[in-house]
Short mmCIF file of C-alpha atoms (C1' of nucleotides) in Angstrom, two decimals:
data_model
loop_
_atom_site.label_atom_id
_atom_site.label_comp_id
_atom_site.label_asym_id
_atom_site.label_seq_id
_atom_site.Cartn_x
_atom_site.Cartn_y
_atom_site.Cartn_z
CA MET A 249 96.38 104.17 84.80
CA GLU A 250 93.75 106.59 84.19
CA LYS A 251 92.65 108.77 86.92
CA GLU A 252 90.63 111.82 87.37
CA ASN A 253 90.81 114.54 84.94
CA PRO A 254 90.28 117.68 86.84
CA LYS A 255 89.26 119.25 83.69
CA LYS A 256 85.61 119.88 83.57
CA LYS A 257 85.15 122.26 86.37
CA GLY A 258 82.11 120.44 87.43
CA VAL A 259 81.80 121.51 90.98
CA VAL A 260 78.27 121.31 92.02
CA GLY A 261 76.93 123.81 89.68
CA ALA A 262 78.30 126.62 91.67
CA GLY A 263 78.02 128.70 88.64
CA ALA A 264 75.69 126.43 86.82
CA ALA A 265 73.27 129.15 86.22
CA VAL A 266 70.02 127.59 87.01
CA ALA A 267 67.16 127.87 84.64
CA ALA A 268 66.35 131.02 82.89
CA ALA A 269 64.11 133.04 85.10
CA GLY A 270 66.71 133.42 87.74
CA LEU A 271 65.02 136.55 88.87
CA TYR A 272 62.95 135.44 91.74
CA VAL A 273 64.12 133.35 94.57
CA LYS A 274 62.70 130.50 96.49
CA VAL A 275 61.68 131.22 100.00
CA MET A 276 61.76 129.04 103.02
CA THR A 277 60.46 129.64 106.44
CA ASP A 278 62.55 129.11 109.47
CA GLU A 279 60.64 126.00 110.11
CA GLN A 280 61.41 124.58 106.77
CA MET A 281 64.93 125.56 107.12
CA GLU A 282 65.26 123.75 110.36
CA LEU A 283 63.64 120.71 108.98
CA LEU A 284 65.89 120.71 106.07
CA ARG A 285 68.88 121.13 108.20
CA ARG A 286 67.85 118.22 110.28
CA GLN A 287 67.31 115.92 107.40
CA ILE A 288 70.56 116.81 105.86
CA SER A 289 72.26 116.13 109.07
CA VAL A 290 70.71 112.76 109.31
CA TYR A 291 71.64 111.86 105.82
CA THR A 292 75.12 113.01 106.36
CA THR A 293 75.46 110.99 109.47
CA ILE A 294 74.10 107.93 107.88
CA CYS A 295 76.33 108.17 104.96
CA GLU A 296 79.26 108.66 107.19
CA LYS A 297 78.42 105.71 109.29
CA LEU A 298 77.74 103.56 106.34
CA ALA A 299 80.90 104.56 104.71
CA GLU A 300 82.78 103.70 107.80
CA MET A 301 81.20 100.34 108.04
CA HIS A 302 81.74 99.71 104.47
CA LYS A 303 85.33 100.50 104.78
CA ALA A 304 85.70 98.26 107.72
CA ILE A 305 83.90 95.43 106.16
CA SER A 306 85.84 95.54 103.05
CA ALA A 307 88.91 96.13 105.05
CA GLN A 308 91.15 94.77 102.42
CA HIS A 309 89.38 92.90 99.82
CA ASP A 310 86.45 91.19 101.22
CA LEU A 311 83.39 92.88 99.88
CA SER A 312 80.93 90.28 99.09
CA GLY A 313 80.57 92.10 95.91
CA MET A 314 79.43 95.60 96.33
CA LYS A 315 81.35 96.81 93.46
CA LEU A 316 78.79 97.00 90.82
CA GLY A 317 80.67 97.77 87.80
CA ALA A 318 77.86 98.45 85.48
CA LEU A 319 78.65 102.07 85.24
CA HIS A 320 81.67 103.12 86.99
CA CYS A 321 80.62 106.34 88.46
CA ASP A 322 78.59 107.71 91.18
CA PRO A 323 76.58 110.82 91.18
CA LEU A 324 79.16 112.71 93.04
CA MET A 325 81.92 111.70 90.79
CA ALA A 326 79.79 112.79 87.97
CA TYR A 327 79.44 116.25 89.18
CA ALA A 328 83.01 116.32 90.12
CA GLY A 329 83.85 116.16 86.52
CA HIS A 330 84.89 112.59 86.37
CA LYS A 331 83.73 111.38 83.11
CA ILE A 332 81.25 108.64 83.09
CA THR A 333 83.35 106.00 81.71
CA ALA A 334 81.06 104.10 79.58
CA ARG A 335 81.25 100.44 79.20
CA HIS A 336 82.57 98.44 82.01
CA ARG A 337 82.50 94.81 82.55
CA TRP A 338 79.53 93.43 84.24
CA SER A 339 79.54 92.88 87.93
CA PRO A 340 76.79 91.44 90.04
CA THR A 341 74.96 93.62 92.43
CA PRO A 342 75.02 92.47 96.02
CA LEU A 343 71.62 91.06 95.60
CA GLN A 344 72.47 89.18 92.52
CA LEU A 345 75.58 87.86 94.09
CA GLN A 346 73.62 86.65 96.99
CA ILE A 347 71.30 84.73 94.80
CA LEU A 348 74.08 83.35 92.72
CA GLU A 349 75.92 82.13 95.71
CA ARG A 350 72.86 80.50 97.02
CA ILE A 351 72.25 78.69 93.82
CA PHE A 352 75.85 77.72 93.62
CA GLU A 353 75.83 76.19 97.02
CA GLU A 354 72.57 74.58 96.41
CA GLY A 355 74.48 72.05 94.55
CA ASN A 356 73.34 72.73 91.05
CA GLY A 357 76.75 71.91 89.94
CA THR A 358 75.84 72.13 86.35
CA PRO A 359 73.60 74.94 85.46
CA SER A 360 72.22 73.81 82.22
CA LYS A 361 71.27 76.17 79.53
CA GLN A 362 67.77 76.24 80.74
CA LYS A 363 68.82 76.80 84.25
CA ILE A 364 70.93 79.67 83.19
CA LYS A 365 68.10 81.21 81.38
CA GLY A 366 65.92 80.98 84.41
CA ILE A 367 68.50 82.34 86.72
CA THR A 368 69.21 85.13 84.39
CA SER A 369 65.69 86.28 84.21
CA GLU A 370 65.38 86.09 87.93
CA LEU A 371 68.47 88.11 88.44
CA SER A 372 67.61 90.67 85.88
CA GLN A 373 65.00 91.89 88.25
CA HIS A 374 67.77 93.17 90.39
CA GLY A 375 69.91 94.65 87.74
CA GLN A 376 71.23 94.18 84.31
CA ILE A 377 72.62 90.83 83.59
CA SER A 378 72.92 88.48 80.70
CA GLU A 379 73.03 84.78 80.35
CA THR A 380 76.63 84.99 79.41
CA ASN A 381 77.36 86.74 82.63
CA VAL A 382 75.68 84.05 84.59
CA TYR A 383 77.45 81.40 82.67
CA ASN A 384 80.81 82.94 83.18
CA TRP A 385 80.12 83.52 86.79
CA PHE A 386 79.46 79.89 87.45
CA GLN A 387 82.39 78.89 85.39
CA ASN A 388 84.71 81.09 87.34
CA ARG A 389 83.18 80.36 90.64
CA ARG A 390 83.69 76.68 90.20
CA ALA A 391 87.15 76.90 88.84
CA ARG A 392 88.26 79.16 91.59
CA SER A 393 86.66 77.36 94.40
CA LYS A 394 88.37 74.29 93.15
CA ARG A 395 91.74 75.77 93.55
CA LYS A 396 91.61 76.07 97.24
CA GLN A 397 92.65 72.97 98.82
CA SER A 398 96.29 73.31 99.33
CA VAL A 399 96.60 75.65 102.20
CA PRO A 400 96.43 73.52 105.20
CA ALA A 401 95.27 76.50 107.14
CA PRO A 402 96.78 74.52 109.91
CA ASN A 403 97.80 76.97 112.48
CA ASN A 404 95.57 79.87 112.15
CA MET A 405 97.32 82.23 114.36
CA GLU A 406 95.74 85.30 115.68
CA PRO A 407 96.05 87.99 113.16
CA GLU A 408 96.89 90.58 115.71
CA VAL A 409 99.28 88.47 117.62
CA GLU A 410 101.87 88.47 114.99
CA ALA A 411 105.14 87.71 116.48
CA GLU A 412 107.96 89.32 114.67
CA THR A 413 106.93 88.31 111.27
CA GLU A 414 107.05 91.36 109.19
CA PHE A 415 104.33 90.27 106.89
CA LEU A 416 101.51 88.11 107.50
CA LYS A 417 102.16 84.59 106.98
CA ASP A 418 99.62 82.51 105.47
CA SER A 419 97.28 84.70 103.69
CA THR A 420 97.93 82.14 101.22
CA LYS A 421 94.70 80.74 100.19
CA PRO A 422 92.14 83.29 99.41
CA GLU A 423 89.18 81.10 99.41
CA ASP A 424 88.87 78.26 101.71
CA THR A 425 87.87 77.56 105.21
CA ASP A 426 84.26 77.80 105.70
CA PHE A 427 84.41 77.54 109.38
CA TYR A 428 85.14 81.12 109.87
CA ASP A 429 81.61 81.85 110.75
CA ASN A 430 82.11 80.25 114.08
CA SER A 431 84.01 83.17 115.26
CA ALA A 432 81.54 85.53 113.85
CA PRO A 433 78.15 85.18 115.39
CA ARG A 434 75.37 86.53 113.35
CA ASP A 435 74.43 89.31 115.65
CA HIS A 436 74.59 91.60 112.76
CA ASP A 437 72.36 93.97 114.47
CA VAL A 438 74.91 94.74 117.04
CA TYR A 439 77.56 95.47 114.59
CA PHE A 440 76.00 98.52 113.33
CA LEU A 441 75.02 99.89 116.63
CA SER A 442 78.51 99.95 117.77
CA PRO A 443 79.05 100.53 121.42
CA GLU A 444 80.69 103.85 121.39
CA VAL A 445 79.35 105.76 118.55
CA ASP A 446 77.15 108.53 119.62
CA THR A 447 75.22 109.00 116.52
CA GLU A 448 73.26 105.88 116.48
CA GLU A 449 70.44 107.61 118.14
CA LEU A 450 69.79 109.23 114.88
CA ILE A 451 70.14 106.19 112.84
CA SER A 452 69.38 102.91 114.30
CA TRP A 453 69.29 100.46 111.62
CA SER A 454 70.11 97.23 113.09
CA ALA A 455 68.58 94.97 110.62
CA ASN A 456 67.59 96.89 107.64
CA GLY A 457 64.69 99.10 107.52
CA SER A 458 65.48 102.19 109.33
CA VAL A 459 67.24 103.46 106.38
CA MET A 460 64.38 102.65 104.26
CA GLU A 461 62.23 104.70 106.45
CA LEU A 462 64.44 107.58 106.04
CA GLN A 463 64.35 107.29 102.38
CA SER A 464 60.68 107.52 102.45
CA VAL A 465 60.90 111.02 103.66
CA PRO A 466 62.40 112.69 100.72
CA SER A 467 59.81 115.33 100.62
CA TRP A 468 61.46 116.97 103.50
CA GLY A 469 58.47 118.08 105.37
CA GLY A 470 56.65 120.05 102.86
CA PHE A 471 59.63 120.86 100.90
CA ASP A 472 59.25 118.92 97.80
CA VAL A 473 62.58 118.63 96.26
CA GLY A 474 61.29 116.54 93.53
CA GLU A 475 58.94 118.99 92.08
CA LEU A 476 61.44 121.67 91.78
CA MET B 251 83.22 128.17 91.56
CA GLU B 252 84.24 129.28 94.93
CA LYS B 253 83.61 125.98 96.43
CA GLU B 254 87.15 124.84 96.44
CA ASN B 255 87.46 124.95 100.12
CA PRO B 256 86.28 121.79 101.67
CA LYS B 257 87.34 122.88 105.09
CA LYS B 258 85.98 126.33 105.44
CA LYS B 259 82.27 126.57 105.19
CA GLY B 260 81.67 128.76 102.29
CA VAL B 261 78.56 130.44 103.61
CA VAL B 262 76.99 131.68 100.53
CA GLY B 263 75.57 134.86 101.75
CA ALA B 264 72.41 134.45 99.79
CA GLY B 265 70.36 134.17 102.88
CA ALA B 266 71.42 131.10 104.67
CA ALA B 267 72.38 133.19 107.62
CA VAL B 268 70.51 131.10 110.03
CA ALA B 269 72.65 132.37 112.76
CA ALA B 270 71.37 135.58 114.19
CA ALA B 271 68.28 137.35 113.10
CA GLY B 272 65.76 134.63 112.54
CA LEU B 273 62.91 136.99 112.03
CA TYR B 274 62.52 136.97 108.37
CA VAL B 275 62.35 134.03 106.13
CA LYS B 276 65.39 132.56 104.64
CA VAL B 277 65.90 132.93 101.01
CA MET B 278 67.58 130.73 98.57
CA THR B 279 68.51 131.45 95.08
CA ASP B 280 67.62 129.15 92.34
CA GLU B 281 71.16 128.21 92.21
CA GLN B 282 71.26 127.16 95.77
CA MET B 283 68.04 125.40 95.37
CA GLU B 284 69.39 123.41 92.56
CA LEU B 285 72.43 122.54 94.47
CA LEU B 286 70.44 121.41 97.40
CA ARG B 287 68.21 119.34 95.30
CA ARG B 288 71.09 117.57 93.78
CA GLN B 289 72.79 116.85 96.97
CA ILE B 290 69.68 115.51 98.49
CA SER B 291 69.17 113.28 95.59
CA VAL B 292 72.64 112.01 95.80
CA TYR B 293 72.43 111.31 99.47
CA THR B 294 69.19 109.54 99.06
CA THR B 295 70.49 107.37 96.36
CA ILE B 296 73.64 106.53 98.15
CA CYS B 297 71.88 105.69 101.31
CA GLU B 298 69.64 103.45 99.37
CA LYS B 299 72.49 101.68 97.80
CA LEU B 300 74.32 101.36 101.02
CA ALA B 301 71.36 99.93 102.72
CA GLU B 302 70.92 97.40 100.03
CA MET B 303 74.48 96.49 100.08
CA HIS B 304 74.59 95.97 103.75
CA LYS B 305 71.49 94.02 103.75
CA ALA B 306 73.02 91.71 101.28
CA ILE B 307 76.31 91.47 103.01
CA SER B 308 75.02 90.90 106.45
CA ALA B 309 72.53 88.49 105.12
CA GLN B 310 75.06 85.79 104.87
CA HIS B 311 78.14 87.49 105.98
CA ASP B 312 80.24 86.52 103.09
CA LEU B 313 78.60 83.93 101.10
CA SER B 314 81.38 83.03 98.85
CA GLY B 315 83.84 82.56 101.57
CA MET B 316 86.30 84.19 99.36
CA LYS B 317 88.21 85.89 102.00
CA LEU B 318 90.96 84.82 104.24
CA GLY B 319 89.51 82.35 106.56
CA ALA B 320 90.75 83.64 109.82
CA LEU B 321 90.52 87.26 109.16
CA HIS B 322 87.02 88.29 109.55
CA CYS B 323 86.73 91.87 110.30
CA ASP B 324 83.38 93.04 111.25
CA PRO B 325 82.21 96.52 111.83
CA LEU B 326 82.36 96.07 115.49
CA MET B 327 86.02 95.59 115.49
CA ALA B 328 86.39 98.49 113.25
CA TYR B 329 84.72 100.79 115.64
CA ALA B 330 86.49 99.29 118.52
CA GLY B 331 89.89 100.28 117.46
CA HIS B 332 90.21 100.55 113.79
CA LYS B 333 92.53 97.70 114.07
CA ILE B 334 91.24 95.65 111.27
CA THR B 335 94.24 96.45 109.25
CA ALA B 336 96.05 93.63 110.81
CA ARG B 337 96.70 91.89 107.57
CA HIS B 338 99.35 93.14 105.35
CA ARG B 339 99.59 92.11 101.86
CA TRP B 340 102.39 89.91 100.90
CA SER B 341 105.48 91.32 99.40
CA PRO B 342 108.50 89.49 98.16
CA THR B 343 111.75 89.85 99.98
CA PRO B 344 114.60 91.12 97.87
CA LEU B 345 115.87 87.65 97.61
CA GLN B 346 112.62 86.21 96.53
CA LEU B 347 112.15 88.98 94.08
CA GLN B 348 115.50 88.26 92.61
CA ILE B 349 114.68 84.66 92.11
CA LEU B 350 111.31 85.45 90.72
CA GLU B 351 112.75 87.87 88.25
CA ARG B 352 115.26 85.34 87.17
CA ILE B 353 112.66 82.74 86.58
CA PHE B 354 110.50 85.18 84.81
CA GLU B 355 113.15 86.17 82.36
CA GLU B 356 114.17 82.64 81.88
CA GLY B 357 111.33 82.48 79.54
CA ASN B 358 108.99 80.31 81.43
CA GLY B 359 106.08 82.14 80.10
CA THR B 360 103.67 79.94 81.86
CA PRO B 361 104.71 78.60 85.16
CA SER B 362 102.03 76.04 85.46
CA LYS B 363 100.74 74.67 88.67
CA GLN B 364 103.60 72.34 89.27
CA LYS B 365 106.11 74.98 88.47
CA ILE B 366 104.45 77.28 90.89
CA LYS B 367 104.54 74.72 93.56
CA GLY B 368 108.20 74.19 93.09
CA ILE B 369 109.01 77.83 92.99
CA THR B 370 106.97 78.42 96.03
CA SER B 371 108.73 75.88 98.10
CA GLU B 372 112.02 77.19 96.95
CA LEU B 373 111.12 80.70 97.85
CA SER B 374 109.61 79.83 101.14
CA GLN B 375 113.09 79.17 102.34
CA HIS B 376 113.68 82.85 102.11
CA GLY B 377 110.51 84.04 103.65
CA GLN B 378 106.84 83.60 103.86
CA ILE B 379 105.17 83.00 100.57
CA SER B 380 102.36 81.03 99.13
CA GLU B 381 101.52 79.57 95.83
CA THR B 382 98.91 82.15 95.34
CA ASN B 383 101.45 84.83 95.85
CA VAL B 384 103.70 83.33 93.27
CA TYR B 385 100.85 82.87 90.92
CA ASN B 386 99.74 86.45 91.27
CA TRP B 387 103.20 87.70 90.95
CA PHE B 388 103.71 86.09 87.61
CA GLN B 389 100.34 87.09 86.49
CA ASN B 390 100.98 90.68 87.32
CA ARG B 391 104.48 90.65 86.08
CA ARG B 392 103.46 89.48 82.70
CA ALA B 393 100.53 91.76 82.35
CA ARG B 394 102.51 94.70 83.45
CA SER B 395 105.50 94.11 81.25
CA LYS B 396 103.22 93.78 78.35
CA ARG B 397 101.63 97.08 78.95
CA LYS B 398 104.90 98.82 78.94
CA GLN B 399 104.90 100.01 75.43
CA SER B 400 101.77 101.89 74.70
CA VAL B 401 101.49 105.02 76.67
CA PRO B 402 101.60 108.14 74.62
CA ALA B 403 99.84 107.96 71.33
CA PRO B 404 96.26 107.05 72.09
CA ASN B 405 95.32 110.23 73.81
CA ASN B 406 94.37 113.36 72.07
CA MET B 407 90.91 113.99 73.00
CA GLU B 408 89.32 116.28 75.41
CA PRO B 409 88.75 114.58 78.65
CA GLU B 410 85.19 115.69 78.78
CA VAL B 411 84.27 113.92 75.65
CA GLU B 412 86.33 110.86 75.82
CA ALA B 413 83.63 109.05 77.57
CA GLU B 414 82.11 107.91 74.37
CA THR B 415 85.30 106.81 72.87
CA GLU B 416 84.88 103.18 73.17
CA PHE B 417 81.84 101.32 74.00
CA LEU B 418 81.85 99.77 70.69
CA LYS B 419 84.13 97.02 71.69
CA ASP B 420 81.49 95.40 73.68
CA SER B 421 82.12 92.03 72.33
CA THR B 422 80.23 90.38 74.98
CA LYS B 423 78.72 87.27 73.80
CA PRO B 424 77.17 85.54 70.95
CA GLU B 425 73.73 84.79 71.97
CA ASP B 426 72.48 87.62 73.92
CA THR B 427 72.20 91.28 74.04
CA ASP B 428 74.25 93.46 76.16
CA PHE B 429 72.07 96.36 76.50
CA TYR B 430 73.42 96.91 79.88
CA ASP B 431 75.76 99.51 78.74
CA ASN B 432 74.08 101.12 75.89
CA SER B 433 70.82 101.62 77.54
CA ALA B 434 72.26 103.75 80.19
CA PRO B 435 72.26 107.31 79.09
CA ARG B 436 75.10 109.38 80.18
CA ASP B 437 73.22 112.51 80.75
CA HIS B 438 74.78 113.19 84.02
CA ASP B 439 72.16 115.67 84.91
CA VAL B 440 69.52 113.09 84.85
CA TYR B 441 71.15 111.22 87.59
CA PHE B 442 70.29 113.85 90.05
CA LEU B 443 67.02 114.92 88.79
CA SER B 444 65.27 111.66 88.52
CA PRO B 445 65.15 109.63 91.61
CA GLU B 446 62.64 107.38 90.09
CA VAL B 447 65.11 106.01 87.70
CA ASP B 448 66.31 102.61 88.43
CA THR B 449 69.25 103.43 90.50
CA GLU B 450 70.72 100.06 90.11
CA GLU B 451 72.60 101.02 87.09
CA LEU B 452 72.95 104.65 87.66
CA ILE B 453 75.01 104.55 90.67
CA SER B 454 77.61 102.06 91.08
CA TRP B 455 79.90 102.71 93.78
CA SER B 456 82.69 100.48 93.42
CA ALA B 457 85.52 102.16 95.10
CA ASN B 458 85.34 103.23 98.61
CA GLY B 459 86.60 106.46 97.30
CA SER B 460 83.19 107.48 96.27
CA VAL B 461 81.83 107.42 99.67
CA MET B 462 84.73 109.14 101.07
CA GLU B 463 84.27 111.88 98.68
CA LEU B 464 80.77 112.22 99.72
CA GLN B 465 81.75 112.74 103.23
CA SER B 466 84.00 115.46 102.31
CA VAL B 467 81.25 117.54 100.92
CA PRO B 468 78.98 118.08 103.81
CA SER B 469 79.06 121.79 103.63
CA TRP B 470 76.52 121.90 100.94
CA GLY B 471 77.85 124.98 99.40
CA GLY B 472 77.05 127.24 102.21
CA PHE B 473 75.11 125.04 104.48
CA ASP B 474 76.97 123.96 107.44
CA VAL B 475 75.26 120.79 108.32
CA GLY B 476 78.22 119.52 110.12
CA GLU B 477 77.77 121.78 113.04
CA LEU B 478 74.35 120.60 113.79
"C1'" DC C 120 98.71 116.22 104.98
"C1'" DT C 121 97.64 115.14 100.16
"C1'" DG C 122 98.38 112.99 96.09
"C1'" DC C 123 100.81 109.80 93.15
"C1'" DT C 124 102.95 105.52 91.98
"C1'" DA C 125 103.96 100.74 92.27
"C1'" DT C 126 102.11 96.44 92.97
"C1'" DG C 127 99.47 92.53 95.29
"C1'" DA C 128 95.02 90.75 94.71
"C1'" DA C 129 90.12 89.90 92.82
"C1'" DT C 130 87.42 88.73 89.08
"C1'" DG C 131 84.85 88.97 84.49
"C1'" DA C 132 85.72 87.26 80.11
"C1'" DA C 133 88.07 84.56 76.75
"C1'" DA C 134 91.12 81.08 74.97
"C1'" DG C 135 92.49 76.33 74.80
"C1'" DC D 3 86.47 72.30 82.34
"C1'" DT D 4 91.14 74.59 83.00
"C1'" DT D 5 94.32 78.22 82.17
"C1'" DT D 6 95.32 82.80 80.72
"C1'" DC D 7 94.41 87.55 79.88
"C1'" DA D 8 92.74 92.14 80.91
"C1'" DT D 9 90.99 95.40 83.90
"C1'" DT D 10 90.21 97.12 88.15
"C1'" DC D 11 90.57 97.60 93.27
"C1'" DA D 12 93.11 98.74 97.25
"C1'" DT D 13 97.00 99.93 99.77
"C1'" DA D 14 101.90 100.69 101.20
"C1'" DG D 15 105.50 103.77 100.45
"C1'" DC D 16 107.21 107.95 98.74
"C1'" DA D 17 107.37 112.80 97.10
"C1'" DG D 18 106.08 117.64 97.21
#
DNA sequence: CTGCTATGAATGAAAG
DNA sequence: CTTTCATTCATAGCAG
């Protein structure tokens, strides 16, 4: 496989001599400093929390599709020197996936050409996508959902109550059983505000919005990072 | 380049000495400023993405139902005890492996459905196994054995430039355009500097590794946000 | 503890 | 539509 090439000593421009006039320096007051520090802290916490949740959620392979594969790289990786591998196969963004699933379940068993076109244009508002992608997606979705009717899923034993079976038994069928949601109430809100964590005071984003708020404060109290 | 120590807070002396004497203003070099700016940008973007992702995921909690029915790990459980790792992926017992190998080499290039079924039931006498497992096994076995003869030659290029190597092979589809990959510039720098860019395609954080990495860089080259 | 390797699994795309 | 291929993700097990 190909992995990181610790070649380009990217490292957050440690030595990335900033612009030319590196003679004068920027100045910040204590106040600004404090503010900055605070914001950073918040961001850090949020990211940490989110990462944790993400990890948990996609414990092993779930991920309702958060692996956008458009460009396989994130900002950090970029600076880390990991080349931006160009060209990757398309992958729906979470939003797109959501929509696709909805449409799929809606019963439109046969997305006609026209349908596809429409869907495509709708989805392209949430990210790059082509008609072919949509077509393939439906094709695959159908084919794969079809192949899920063998596992009797008879005795769904408690995952954690494994007797002496070394490996899990029937993990057999990947996709089937739609009743799972009975065990999982939709109190999503609660999930994120986990009982023990102490940081949620900082970030309380039960539904979805808190984070957005945070994002809206990128100016960092007078410190305009954007204008730099 | 002295930022190799993820553990020890570097404390770039430049003036971030928030500690004691808080009488004079803090000073940051352009370099630090740049760094900060980048990090902020990255955090912002990531948070944005994460938020979006979670919104989508929690929206229907797994729309495709593509996961193991019973196993439904939610964040809550994760926090509770990090126990979500209950499921282990299947692995053939030596005996099963032996049989599988035999069958594989027997030439049955394509163990079709029926074949799979038969094999599965045969193997299940030696341990837990499902058709899917068998299917995947053959799939992987074939793919892997095929790729066992082209390792050395193709590399020669500098890692830093090899990004452009191949995005020519985008054979996508007949009828539509696949701008999705060509339109995205790979000017890494831009990623950080322009928050206004449509982040959808800029950041794609597929692997959980990305996030993890992020977490590991909270020191902000001198800033110790962690201690806050 | 950190990283690497082997390998089960998921999935977009293509072939039949 | 169904089956196969190719690529990638994620993780268990092992080595340094």
